[in-house]
Coordinates of C-alpha atoms and ligand atoms in Angstrom, one line a residue:
X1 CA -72.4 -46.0 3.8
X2 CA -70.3 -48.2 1.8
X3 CA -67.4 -45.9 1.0
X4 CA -65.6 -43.7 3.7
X5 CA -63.1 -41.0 3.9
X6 CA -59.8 -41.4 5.7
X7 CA -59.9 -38.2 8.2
X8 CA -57.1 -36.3 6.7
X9 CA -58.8 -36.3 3.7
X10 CA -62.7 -34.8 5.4
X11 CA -63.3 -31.6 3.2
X12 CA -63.1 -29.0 5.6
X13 CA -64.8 -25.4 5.7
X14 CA -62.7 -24.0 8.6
X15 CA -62.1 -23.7 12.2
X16 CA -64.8 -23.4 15.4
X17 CA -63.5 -22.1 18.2
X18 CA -65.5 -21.9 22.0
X19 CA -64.5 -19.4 24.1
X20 CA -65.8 -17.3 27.5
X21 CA -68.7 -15.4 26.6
X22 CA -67.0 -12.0 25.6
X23 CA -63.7 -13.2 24.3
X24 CA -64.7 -13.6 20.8
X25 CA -62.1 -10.8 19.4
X26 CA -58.9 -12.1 21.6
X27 CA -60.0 -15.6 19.9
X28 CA -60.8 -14.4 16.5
X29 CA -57.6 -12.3 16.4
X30 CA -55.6 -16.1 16.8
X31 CA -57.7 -18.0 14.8
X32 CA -56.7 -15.3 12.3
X33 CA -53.0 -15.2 12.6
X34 CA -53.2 -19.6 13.3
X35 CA -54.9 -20.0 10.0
X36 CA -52.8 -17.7 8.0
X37 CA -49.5 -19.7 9.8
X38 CA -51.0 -22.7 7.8
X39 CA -51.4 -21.0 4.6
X40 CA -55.3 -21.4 5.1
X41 CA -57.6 -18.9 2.9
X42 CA -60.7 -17.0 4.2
X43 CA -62.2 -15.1 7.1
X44 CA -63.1 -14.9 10.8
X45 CA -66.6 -14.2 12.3
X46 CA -67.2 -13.6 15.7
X47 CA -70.4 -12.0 17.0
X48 CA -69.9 -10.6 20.5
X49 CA -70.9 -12.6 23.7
X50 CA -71.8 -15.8 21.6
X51 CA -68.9 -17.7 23.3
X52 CA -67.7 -19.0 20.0
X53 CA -65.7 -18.0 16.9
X54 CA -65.6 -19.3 13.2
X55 CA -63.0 -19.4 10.6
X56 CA -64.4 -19.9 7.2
X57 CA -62.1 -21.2 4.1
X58 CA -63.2 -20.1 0.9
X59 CA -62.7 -23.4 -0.6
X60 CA -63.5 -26.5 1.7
X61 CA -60.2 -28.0 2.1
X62 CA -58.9 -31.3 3.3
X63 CA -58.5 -31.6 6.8
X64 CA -54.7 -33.0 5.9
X65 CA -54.2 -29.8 5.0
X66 CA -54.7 -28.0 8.0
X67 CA -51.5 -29.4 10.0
X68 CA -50.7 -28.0 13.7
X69 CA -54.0 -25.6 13.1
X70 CA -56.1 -28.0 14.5
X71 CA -54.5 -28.2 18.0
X72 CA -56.8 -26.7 20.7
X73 CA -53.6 -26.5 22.8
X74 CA -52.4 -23.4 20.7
X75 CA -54.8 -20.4 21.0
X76 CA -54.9 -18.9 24.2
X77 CA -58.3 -17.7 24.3
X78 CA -59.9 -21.4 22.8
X79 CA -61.8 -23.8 25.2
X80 CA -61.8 -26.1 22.1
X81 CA -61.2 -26.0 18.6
X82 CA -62.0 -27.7 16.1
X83 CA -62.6 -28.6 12.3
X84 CA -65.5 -28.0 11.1
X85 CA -67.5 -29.4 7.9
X86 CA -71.4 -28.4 7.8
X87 CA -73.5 -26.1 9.0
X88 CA -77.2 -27.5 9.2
X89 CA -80.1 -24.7 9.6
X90 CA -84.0 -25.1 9.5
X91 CA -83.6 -28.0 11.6
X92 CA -87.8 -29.2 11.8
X93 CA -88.4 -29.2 15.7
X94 CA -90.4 -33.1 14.9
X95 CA -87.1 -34.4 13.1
X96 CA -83.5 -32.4 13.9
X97 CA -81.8 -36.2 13.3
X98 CA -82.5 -36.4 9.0
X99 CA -81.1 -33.5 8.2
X100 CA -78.1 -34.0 10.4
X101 CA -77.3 -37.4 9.4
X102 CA -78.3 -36.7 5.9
X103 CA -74.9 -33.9 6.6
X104 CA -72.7 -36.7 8.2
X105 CA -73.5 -38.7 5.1
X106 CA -72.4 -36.3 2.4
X107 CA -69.0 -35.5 4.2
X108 CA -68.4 -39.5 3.6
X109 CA -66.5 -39.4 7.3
X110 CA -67.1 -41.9 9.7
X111 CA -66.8 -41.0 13.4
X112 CA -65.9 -43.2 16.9
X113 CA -69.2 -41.0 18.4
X114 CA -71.1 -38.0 19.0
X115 CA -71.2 -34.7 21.2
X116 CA -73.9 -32.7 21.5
X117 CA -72.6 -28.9 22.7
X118 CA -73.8 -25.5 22.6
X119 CA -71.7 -22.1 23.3
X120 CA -70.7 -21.5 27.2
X121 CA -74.1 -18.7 27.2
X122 CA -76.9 -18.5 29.7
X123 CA -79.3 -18.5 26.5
X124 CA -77.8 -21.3 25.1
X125 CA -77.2 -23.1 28.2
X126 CA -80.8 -23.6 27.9
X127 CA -80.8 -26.1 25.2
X128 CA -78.6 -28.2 27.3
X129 CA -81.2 -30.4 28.4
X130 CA -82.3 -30.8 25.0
X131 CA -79.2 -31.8 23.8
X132 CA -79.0 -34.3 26.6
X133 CA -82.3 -36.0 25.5
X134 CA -81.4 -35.8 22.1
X135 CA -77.8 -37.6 22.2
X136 CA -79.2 -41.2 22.5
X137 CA -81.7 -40.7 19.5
X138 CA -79.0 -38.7 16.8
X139 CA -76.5 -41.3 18.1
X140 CA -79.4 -44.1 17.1
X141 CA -79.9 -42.4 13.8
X142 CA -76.0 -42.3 13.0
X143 CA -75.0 -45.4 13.8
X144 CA -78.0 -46.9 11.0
X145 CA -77.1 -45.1 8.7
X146 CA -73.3 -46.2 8.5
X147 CA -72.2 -43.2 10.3
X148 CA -71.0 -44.0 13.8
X149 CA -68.0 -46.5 14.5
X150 CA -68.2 -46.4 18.4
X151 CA -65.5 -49.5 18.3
X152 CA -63.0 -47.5 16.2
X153 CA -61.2 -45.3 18.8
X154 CA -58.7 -43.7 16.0
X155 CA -62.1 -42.0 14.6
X156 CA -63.0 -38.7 14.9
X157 CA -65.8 -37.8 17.3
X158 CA -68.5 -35.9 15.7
X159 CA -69.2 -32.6 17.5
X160 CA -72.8 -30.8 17.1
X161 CA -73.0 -27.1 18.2
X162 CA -76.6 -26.2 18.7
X163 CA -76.5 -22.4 18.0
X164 CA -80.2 -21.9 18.0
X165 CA -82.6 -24.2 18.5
X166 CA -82.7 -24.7 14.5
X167 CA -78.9 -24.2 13.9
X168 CA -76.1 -26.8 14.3
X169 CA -72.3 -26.4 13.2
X170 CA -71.0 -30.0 13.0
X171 CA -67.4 -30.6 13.2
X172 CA -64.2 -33.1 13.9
X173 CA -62.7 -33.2 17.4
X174 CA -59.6 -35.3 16.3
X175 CA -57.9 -37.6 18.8
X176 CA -55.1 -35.7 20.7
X177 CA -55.9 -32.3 18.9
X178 CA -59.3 -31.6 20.4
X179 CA -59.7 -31.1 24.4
X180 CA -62.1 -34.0 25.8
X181 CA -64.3 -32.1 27.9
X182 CA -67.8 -31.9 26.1
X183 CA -67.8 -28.1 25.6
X184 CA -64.2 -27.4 26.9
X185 CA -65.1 -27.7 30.1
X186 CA -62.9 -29.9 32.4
X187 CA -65.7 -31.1 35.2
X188 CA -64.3 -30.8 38.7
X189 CA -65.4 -31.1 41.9
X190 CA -65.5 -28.0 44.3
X191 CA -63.4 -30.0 47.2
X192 CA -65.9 -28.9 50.5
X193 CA -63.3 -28.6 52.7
X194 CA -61.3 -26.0 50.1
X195 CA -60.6 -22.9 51.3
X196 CA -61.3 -20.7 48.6
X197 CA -62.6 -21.4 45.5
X198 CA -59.4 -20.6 43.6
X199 CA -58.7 -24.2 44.2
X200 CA -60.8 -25.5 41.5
X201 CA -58.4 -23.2 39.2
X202 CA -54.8 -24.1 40.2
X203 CA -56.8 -28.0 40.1
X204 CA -58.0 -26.8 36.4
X205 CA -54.4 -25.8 35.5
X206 CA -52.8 -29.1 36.0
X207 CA -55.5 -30.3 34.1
X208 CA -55.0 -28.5 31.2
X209 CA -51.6 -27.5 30.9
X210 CA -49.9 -30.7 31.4
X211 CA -50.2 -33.8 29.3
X212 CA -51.8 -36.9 31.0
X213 CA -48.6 -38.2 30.6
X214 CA -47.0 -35.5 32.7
X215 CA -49.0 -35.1 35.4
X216 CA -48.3 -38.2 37.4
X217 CA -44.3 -37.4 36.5
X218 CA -44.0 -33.6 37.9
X219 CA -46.3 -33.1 40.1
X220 CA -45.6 -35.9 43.1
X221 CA -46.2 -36.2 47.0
X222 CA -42.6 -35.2 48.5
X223 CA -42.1 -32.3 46.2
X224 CA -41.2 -28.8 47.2
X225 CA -43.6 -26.0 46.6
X226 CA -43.4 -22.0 47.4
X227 CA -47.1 -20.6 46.7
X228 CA -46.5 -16.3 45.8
X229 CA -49.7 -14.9 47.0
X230 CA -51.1 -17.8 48.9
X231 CA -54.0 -16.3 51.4
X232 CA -56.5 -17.4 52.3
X233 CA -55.0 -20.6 50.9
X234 CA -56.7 -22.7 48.0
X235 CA -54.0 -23.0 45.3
X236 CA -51.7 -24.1 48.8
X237 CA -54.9 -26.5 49.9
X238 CA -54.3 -27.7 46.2
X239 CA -50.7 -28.5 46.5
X240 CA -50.7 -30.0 50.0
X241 CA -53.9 -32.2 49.0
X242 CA -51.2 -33.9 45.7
X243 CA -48.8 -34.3 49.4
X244 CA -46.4 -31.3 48.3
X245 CA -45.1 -29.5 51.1
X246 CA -45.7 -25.6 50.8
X247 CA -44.3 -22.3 51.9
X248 CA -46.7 -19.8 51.7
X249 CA -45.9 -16.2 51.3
X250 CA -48.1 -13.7 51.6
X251 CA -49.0 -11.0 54.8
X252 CA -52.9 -11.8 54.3
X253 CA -53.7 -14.9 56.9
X254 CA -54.1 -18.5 55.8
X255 CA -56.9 -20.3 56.5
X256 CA -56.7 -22.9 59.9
X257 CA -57.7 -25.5 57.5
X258 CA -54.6 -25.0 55.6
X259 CA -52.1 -25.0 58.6
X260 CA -53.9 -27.6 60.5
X261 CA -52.2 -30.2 57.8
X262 CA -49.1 -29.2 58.9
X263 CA -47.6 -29.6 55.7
X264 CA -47.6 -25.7 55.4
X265 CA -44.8 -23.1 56.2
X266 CA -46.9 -19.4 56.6
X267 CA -43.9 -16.6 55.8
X268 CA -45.2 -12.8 55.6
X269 CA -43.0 -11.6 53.1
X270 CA -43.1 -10.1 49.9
X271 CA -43.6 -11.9 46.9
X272 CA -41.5 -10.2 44.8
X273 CA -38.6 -9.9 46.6
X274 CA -38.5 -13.1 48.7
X275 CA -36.1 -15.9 47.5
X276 CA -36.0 -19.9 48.6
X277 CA -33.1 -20.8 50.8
X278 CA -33.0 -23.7 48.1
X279 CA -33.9 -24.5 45.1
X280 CA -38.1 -25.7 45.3
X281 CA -40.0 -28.4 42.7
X282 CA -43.0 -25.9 42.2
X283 CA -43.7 -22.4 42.6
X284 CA -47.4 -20.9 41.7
X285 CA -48.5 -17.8 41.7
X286 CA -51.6 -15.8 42.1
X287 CA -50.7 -12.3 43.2
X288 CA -52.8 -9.3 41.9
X289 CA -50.3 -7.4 39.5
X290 CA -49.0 -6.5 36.9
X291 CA -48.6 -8.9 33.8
X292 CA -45.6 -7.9 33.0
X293 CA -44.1 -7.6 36.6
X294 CA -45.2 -10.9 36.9
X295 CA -44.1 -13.0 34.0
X296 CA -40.3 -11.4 34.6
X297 CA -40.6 -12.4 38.1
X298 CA -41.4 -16.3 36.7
X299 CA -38.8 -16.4 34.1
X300 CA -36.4 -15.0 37.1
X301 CA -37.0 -18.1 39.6
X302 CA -37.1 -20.2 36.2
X303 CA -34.0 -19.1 34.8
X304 CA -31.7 -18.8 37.7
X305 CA -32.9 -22.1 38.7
X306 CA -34.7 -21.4 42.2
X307 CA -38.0 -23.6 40.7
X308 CA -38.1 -26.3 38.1
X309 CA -42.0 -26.0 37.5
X310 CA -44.2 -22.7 37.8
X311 CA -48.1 -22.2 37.2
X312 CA -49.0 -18.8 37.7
X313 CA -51.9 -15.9 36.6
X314 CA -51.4 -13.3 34.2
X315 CA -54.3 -10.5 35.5
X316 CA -55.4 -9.1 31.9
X317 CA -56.4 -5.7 31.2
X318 CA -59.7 -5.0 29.8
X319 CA -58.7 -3.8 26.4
X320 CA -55.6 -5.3 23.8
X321 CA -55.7 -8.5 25.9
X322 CA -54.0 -10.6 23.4
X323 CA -51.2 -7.8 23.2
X324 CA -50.3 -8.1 26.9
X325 CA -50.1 -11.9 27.0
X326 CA -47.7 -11.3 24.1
X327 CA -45.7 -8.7 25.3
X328 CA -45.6 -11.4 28.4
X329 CA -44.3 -13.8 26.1
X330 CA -41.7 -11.7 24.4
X331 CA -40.1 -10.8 28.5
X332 CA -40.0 -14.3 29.3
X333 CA -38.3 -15.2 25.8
X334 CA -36.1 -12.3 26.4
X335 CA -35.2 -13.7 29.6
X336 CA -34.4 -17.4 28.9
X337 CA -33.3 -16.7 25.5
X338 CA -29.9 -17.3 27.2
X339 CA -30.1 -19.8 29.3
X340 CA -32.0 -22.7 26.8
X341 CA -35.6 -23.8 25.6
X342 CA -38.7 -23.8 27.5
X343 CA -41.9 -24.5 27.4
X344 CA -44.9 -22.0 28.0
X345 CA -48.1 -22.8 28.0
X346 CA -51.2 -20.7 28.3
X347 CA -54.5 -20.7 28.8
X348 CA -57.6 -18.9 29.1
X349 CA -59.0 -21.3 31.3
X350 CA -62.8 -21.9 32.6
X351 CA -62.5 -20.6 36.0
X352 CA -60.3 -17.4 34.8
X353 CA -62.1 -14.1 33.8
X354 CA -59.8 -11.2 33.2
X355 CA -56.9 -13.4 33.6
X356 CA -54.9 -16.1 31.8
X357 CA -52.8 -19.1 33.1
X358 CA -49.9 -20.2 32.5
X359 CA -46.7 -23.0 32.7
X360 CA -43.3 -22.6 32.6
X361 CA -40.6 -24.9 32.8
X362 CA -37.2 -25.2 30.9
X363 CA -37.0 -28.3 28.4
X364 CA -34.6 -31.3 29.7
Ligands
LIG1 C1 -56.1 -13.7 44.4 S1 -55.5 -13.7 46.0 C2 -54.8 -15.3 46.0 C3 -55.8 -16.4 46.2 C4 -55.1 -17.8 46.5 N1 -54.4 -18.2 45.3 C5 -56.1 -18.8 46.9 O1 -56.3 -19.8 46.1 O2 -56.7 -18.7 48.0 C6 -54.0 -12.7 45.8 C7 -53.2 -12.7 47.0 O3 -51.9 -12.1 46.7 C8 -51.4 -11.4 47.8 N2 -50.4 -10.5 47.3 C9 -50.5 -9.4 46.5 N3 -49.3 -8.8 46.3 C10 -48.4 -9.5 47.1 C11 -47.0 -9.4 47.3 N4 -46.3 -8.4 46.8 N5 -46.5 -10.3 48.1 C12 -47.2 -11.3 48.7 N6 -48.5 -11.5 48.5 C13 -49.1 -10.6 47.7 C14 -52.7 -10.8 48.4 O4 -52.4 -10.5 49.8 C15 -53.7 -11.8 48.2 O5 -53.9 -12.6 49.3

């Protein structure tokens, strides 16, 4: 491959999106609405329970062109998104590499290395041992043929969706717009001494909602946390483990665990009505309710200053899920529309079914 394409410049057919098996329509509906944001041109397809979604231009069109679309941060509903630039099919089962590389070739894009995903089903999840075998060989094949740059960090890293066993979608993941977990999925270690798998989500949600850079910053041993909702005690177990000390409200019992680490106040109070004495780092929040009651009662201990950092759970219902985490959106906007800008971000992440998580803090 003698001549290559600067990135920006990769013809692009569109957007692919992975998402929980299920919430193809919340993802489609944003794909939608983030594609027409950036004056993109075409159409969404999402077949139900396939765990991903597809945008497709009309006209292939330079990745340049697609601005802030690209960042995986944006849609709620998106494990990853990215653009994408061929779709292979008829792949032989005695040589999937040609036709692949032979794809790579014709985009003119060279890439810092290769991913081999498929969607988040239990049928596809089959083909994940195949796709471990086969990473070494494609990556082989690439690499010869001009394609692979594994010493150029700044490139893009070539993503392969296996969709059937004969069917690939082959796309960009872009440094810094792309999440770096091969199929969205941050790997993390159910702590054994946890006492509740929740853990592993409030764990997820630092992860994901805060940049690398942040993480280190806001969340430090010595800080002050309240935990709304706390029994039996994971997202607490969480907070204690980073050396935050916790109050923990809620009239369900915590877990010995939890209180044997001393670093735990237990207060059986009502979360919606129970205030800090003072002003606390961190307050999360898991209790059952309400979206709405919830996300007023966050932008309450945000605004009036009583926490500088919240993570908390919006519990979705079954149908217009993407309406209720707007209307959330619109209440908390509402709310601190008068007392300056903030950041929200929200997520659909792995370990949340009907629910969605979420950070708030005002901007400093
Ligand atoms: C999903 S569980 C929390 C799990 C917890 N985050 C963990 O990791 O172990 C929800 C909890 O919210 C508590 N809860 C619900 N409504 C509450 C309220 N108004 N005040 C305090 N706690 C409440 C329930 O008692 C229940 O223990």
């Amino acid at each position: 491959m003698n001549q290559h394409t600067p990135a920006a410049a990769l013809a692009c057919a569109g957007l692919l999106g992975y998402c929980r098996a299920g919430f193809e329509k919340e993802l489609a509906a944003e794909l939608d609405d983030i594609a027409a944001e950036a004056g993109l041109i075409g159409y969404v397809r999402a077949e139900p329970d396939s765990g991903y979604v597809i945008y497709e231009t009309f006209e292939p069109t330079p990745l340049g062109s697609f601005g802030e679309a690209t960042d995986w941060r944006r849609p709620v509903f998106a494990r990853q998104l990215l653009p994408w630039f061929a779709r292979v099919d008829d792949l032989p089962e005695r040589d999937r590499a040609t036709p692949i590389v032979d794809a790579v070739k014709a985009s003119g894009q060279r890439f810092s290395g290769v991913v081999l995903e498929t969607p988040d089903t239990d049928e596809a999840k089959q083909r994940s041992g195949f796709c471990k075998r086969f990473t070494e060989p494609l990556a082989r094949a690439l690499e010869k043929a001009g394609c692979l740059r594994t010493s150029r960090a700044g490139l893009p890293v070539l993503h392969v969706l296996f969709t059937s066993a004969t069917s690939a979608w082959l796309a960009a993941g872009q440094p810094g717009q792309c999440s770096t977990w091969p199929m969205g999925i941050p790997r993390l270690r159910m702590p054994s001494n946890a006492p509740s798998r929740s853990t592993a989500k409030l764990a997820e949600a630092f992860m994901t909602l805060l940049e690398d850079n942040e993480r280190d910053s806001i969340v430090r041993a010595g800080q002050r946390a309240v935990d709304l909702g706390a029994a039996p005690g994971g997202w607490t177990w969480q907070l204690v483990h980073r050396g935050l000390r916790v109050t923990a409200i809620d009239n369900g019992p915590l877990r010995d665990s939890v209180m044997a680490t001393e670093m735990v106040e237990h207060l059986k109070a009502d979360g919606f009505t129970w205030r800090p004495p003072r002003p606390v780092d961190w307050m999360v929040c898991d209790m059952v309710e309400q979206p709405s009651r919830i996300a007023s009662l966050m932008a309450e201990w945000v605004a009036t200053g009583r926490c500088r950092y919240t993570i908390f759970n919006l519990k979705l219902p079954m149908k217009r899920r993407v309406e209720a985490v707007e209307q959330c959106r619109e209440l908390i906007r509402k709310r601190l529309a008068s007392v300056g800008p903030f950041d929200l971000r929200i997520k659909h992440l792995y370990h949340d079914r009907e629910e969605v998580t979420a950070f708030l803090t005002l901007k400093r």
